[in-house]
Coordinates of C-alpha atoms in Angstrom, one line a residue:
X146 CA 3.7 -31.2 -4.5
X147 CA 0.1 -30.6 -3.5
X148 CA -2.1 -33.3 -2.1
X149 CA -5.6 -33.4 -3.6
X150 CA -8.5 -32.7 -1.3
X151 CA -10.0 -36.1 -1.5
X152 CA -6.8 -37.8 -0.4
X153 CA -6.2 -35.2 2.3
X154 CA -9.7 -35.9 3.8
X155 CA -8.8 -39.6 3.8
X156 CA -5.6 -38.9 5.6
X157 CA -7.3 -36.6 8.1
X158 CA -9.7 -39.4 9.0
X159 CA -7.2 -42.3 9.1
X160 CA -4.1 -40.7 10.6
X161 CA -5.6 -39.3 13.8
X162 CA -8.6 -39.6 16.1
X163 CA -8.2 -36.4 18.1
X164 CA -10.3 -34.0 16.0
X165 CA -13.0 -33.9 13.3
X166 CA -11.4 -34.2 9.9
X167 CA -12.7 -30.9 8.7
X168 CA -10.7 -29.1 11.4
X169 CA -7.6 -30.9 10.2
X170 CA -8.2 -30.1 6.6
X171 CA -8.8 -26.4 7.4
X172 CA -5.5 -26.2 9.3
X173 CA -3.6 -27.8 6.5
X174 CA -5.1 -25.5 3.9
X175 CA -4.0 -22.5 6.0
X176 CA -0.6 -23.8 7.1
X177 CA 0.8 -25.4 4.1
X178 CA -1.7 -25.1 1.2
X179 CA -1.7 -28.9 1.1
X180 CA 2.0 -29.2 0.5
X181 CA 3.6 -32.0 2.5
X182 CA 7.1 -30.6 1.9
X183 CA 6.3 -27.1 3.0
X184 CA 8.9 -25.2 5.1
X185 CA 8.4 -21.9 6.8
X186 CA 11.2 -19.9 8.5
X187 CA 10.5 -17.4 11.2
X188 CA 11.8 -14.0 10.1
X189 CA 12.1 -15.1 6.5
X190 CA 8.8 -14.1 4.7
X191 CA 9.7 -16.0 1.5
X192 CA 11.5 -19.3 1.5
X193 CA 12.4 -21.5 -1.5
X194 CA 10.2 -24.6 -1.2
X195 CA 11.4 -28.1 -1.9
X196 CA 9.4 -30.2 -4.4
X197 CA 10.5 -33.7 -3.1
X198 CA 11.2 -35.5 0.2
X199 CA 15.0 -35.6 -0.1
X200 CA 15.3 -31.8 -0.7
X201 CA 12.9 -31.0 2.0
X202 CA 14.9 -33.1 4.6
X203 CA 18.2 -31.5 3.3
X204 CA 16.7 -28.0 3.7
X205 CA 15.4 -28.7 7.2
X206 CA 18.7 -30.1 8.3
X207 CA 20.5 -27.0 7.1
X208 CA 18.0 -24.8 8.9
X209 CA 18.4 -26.8 12.1
X210 CA 22.2 -26.6 11.9
X211 CA 22.1 -22.9 11.4
X212 CA 19.8 -22.3 14.3
X213 CA 16.7 -21.1 12.4
X214 CA 13.3 -21.3 13.9
X215 CA 11.3 -23.3 11.4
X216 CA 8.1 -25.3 10.9
X217 CA 7.6 -28.2 8.5
X218 CA 5.1 -30.4 6.7
X219 CA 1.4 -30.3 6.1
X220 CA 0.4 -28.9 9.5
X221 CA 3.6 -26.9 9.9
X222 CA 4.9 -28.5 13.1
X223 CA 7.5 -26.2 14.7
X224 CA 10.8 -27.8 15.3
X225 CA 10.5 -27.1 19.0
X226 CA 7.6 -29.5 19.1
X227 CA 9.4 -32.4 17.4
X228 CA 10.3 -34.1 20.7
X229 CA 6.9 -33.6 22.2
X230 CA 5.2 -35.2 19.2
X231 CA 7.7 -37.9 18.5
X232 CA 8.9 -36.4 15.2
X233 CA 12.3 -35.9 13.6
X234 CA 13.5 -34.0 10.6
X235 CA 13.3 -37.3 8.7
X236 CA 9.7 -38.1 9.7
X237 CA 8.1 -34.6 9.9
X238 CA 7.4 -34.7 6.1
X239 CA 5.5 -38.0 6.4
X240 CA 1.9 -36.9 5.9
X241 CA 0.3 -39.2 8.3
X242 CA 2.8 -38.7 11.1
X243 CA 2.6 -34.9 10.6
X244 CA -1.2 -35.0 10.8
X245 CA -1.0 -37.1 13.9
X246 CA 1.3 -34.6 15.5
X247 CA -0.6 -31.6 14.4
X248 CA -3.9 -33.0 15.7
X249 CA -2.3 -33.7 19.1
X250 CA -1.0 -30.1 19.4
X251 CA -4.4 -28.6 18.4
X252 CA -6.3 -30.9 20.8
X253 CA -3.9 -29.7 23.6
X254 CA -4.8 -26.1 22.7
X255 CA -8.5 -26.9 22.5
X256 CA -8.5 -28.7 25.9
X257 CA -6.8 -25.6 27.5
X258 CA -9.2 -23.2 25.7
X259 CA -12.2 -25.0 27.2
X260 CA -10.7 -24.6 30.6
X261 CA -9.7 -21.0 30.1
X262 CA -13.0 -20.0 28.5
X263 CA -15.6 -22.3 30.0
X264 CA -18.5 -19.9 29.3
X265 CA -17.8 -19.5 25.6
X266 CA -19.4 -21.6 22.9
X267 CA -17.6 -24.5 21.3
X268 CA -17.1 -22.5 18.2
X269 CA -15.4 -19.7 20.1
X270 CA -13.3 -22.2 22.0
X271 CA -12.2 -23.6 18.7
X272 CA -11.2 -20.1 17.6
X273 CA -9.0 -19.7 20.6
X274 CA -7.5 -23.1 20.0
X275 CA -6.7 -22.1 16.5
X276 CA -5.0 -19.0 17.8
X277 CA -3.0 -21.2 20.2
X278 CA -2.0 -23.5 17.4
X279 CA -0.8 -20.6 15.3
X280 CA 0.9 -18.5 17.9
X281 CA 1.2 -20.3 21.2
X282 CA -1.4 -18.1 22.8
X283 CA -5.2 -17.6 22.7
X284 CA -5.2 -14.0 21.3
X285 CA -2.6 -13.4 18.6
X286 CA -4.6 -15.3 16.1
X287 CA -7.4 -12.7 16.2
X288 CA -5.1 -9.8 15.2
X289 CA -5.3 -8.5 11.6
X290 CA -2.0 -9.0 9.8
X291 CA -0.3 -8.5 6.5
X292 CA -1.2 -6.4 3.5
X293 CA -4.6 -8.0 3.3
X294 CA -5.4 -7.1 6.9
X295 CA -6.8 -10.5 7.7
X296 CA -6.3 -12.6 10.8
X297 CA -5.5 -16.3 11.2
X298 CA -9.0 -16.8 12.7
X299 CA -10.6 -15.1 9.7
X300 CA -8.9 -17.7 7.5
X301 CA -9.8 -20.5 9.9
X302 CA -13.5 -19.5 9.8
X303 CA -13.6 -18.9 6.1
X304 CA -12.7 -22.5 5.5
X305 CA -15.4 -23.8 7.8
X306 CA -18.1 -25.3 5.5
X307 CA -20.6 -25.4 8.4
X308 CA -20.4 -21.5 8.4
X309 CA -20.3 -20.5 4.7
X310 CA -18.3 -17.5 3.9
X311 CA -20.1 -14.7 1.9
X312 CA -19.1 -14.8 -1.7
X313 CA -18.0 -11.1 -1.4
X314 CA -15.2 -12.2 1.0
X315 CA -12.1 -13.3 -0.8
X316 CA -10.1 -16.1 0.9
X317 CA -6.4 -15.3 1.4
X318 CA -4.2 -18.1 2.4
X319 CA -1.1 -17.7 4.6
X320 CA 0.9 -19.9 2.4
X321 CA 0.2 -17.7 -0.6
X322 CA 1.4 -14.7 1.3
X323 CA 4.6 -16.6 2.1
X324 CA 5.4 -17.6 -1.5
X325 CA 4.2 -14.5 -3.3
X326 CA 7.3 -12.5 -4.3
X327 CA 8.3 -10.0 -7.0
X328 CA 11.9 -10.3 -8.1
X329 CA 13.8 -7.4 -9.6
X330 CA 16.7 -7.6 -12.0
X331 CA 19.4 -6.6 -9.6
X332 CA 22.1 -9.1 -8.7
X333 CA 21.5 -10.0 -5.0
X334 CA 20.5 -12.8 -2.7
X335 CA 16.7 -13.1 -2.5
X336 CA 15.1 -13.0 0.9
X337 CA 13.9 -16.6 0.6
X338 CA 17.4 -17.8 -0.4
X339 CA 18.4 -18.6 3.2
X340 CA 21.4 -20.7 2.1
X341 CA 22.5 -18.4 -0.7
X342 CA 22.1 -21.3 -3.2
X343 CA 20.5 -18.9 -5.7
X344 CA 22.8 -15.9 -5.4
X345 CA 23.7 -14.3 -8.7

């Protein structure tokens, strides 16, 4: 399920008052590609995605019971932040509650970035906040990663409509990297099949 941009913008305006809506929509595009049921598992590059709420909750409960480090929903809230943001496995896939939680976490990062980097511009402070949101620190988000050699901050800036990206630069989304996978014909359990539900 993918939420259309117009509805996403409405949610970004109505579900939180911590941040400008364009920051929320940029984060959602990077984190979940606008999929409210998105799940990402640390250490598992490809994970079979649910296409409805019940399946998403069931998958999250399995991941939790097995001790996986996972993030969920539109803004990919890590399970370690559920208590801090008032979320549960049952509510993290609620788009409005997820956005509210994500905006709170990003604002916390932004507030700390302003204190840590008082002499930098607001745009630079936002970049550090985005790195914090992504990795928990102010620097990892600037590192080039993956086969496309692009950083989280590169993606964050490419989606900033107030700083247009040159047409020669191709936008690569994190979620696309997570779900792109070439299967072979051998009988085995795919890397995304955490629960072996699709084993041949």
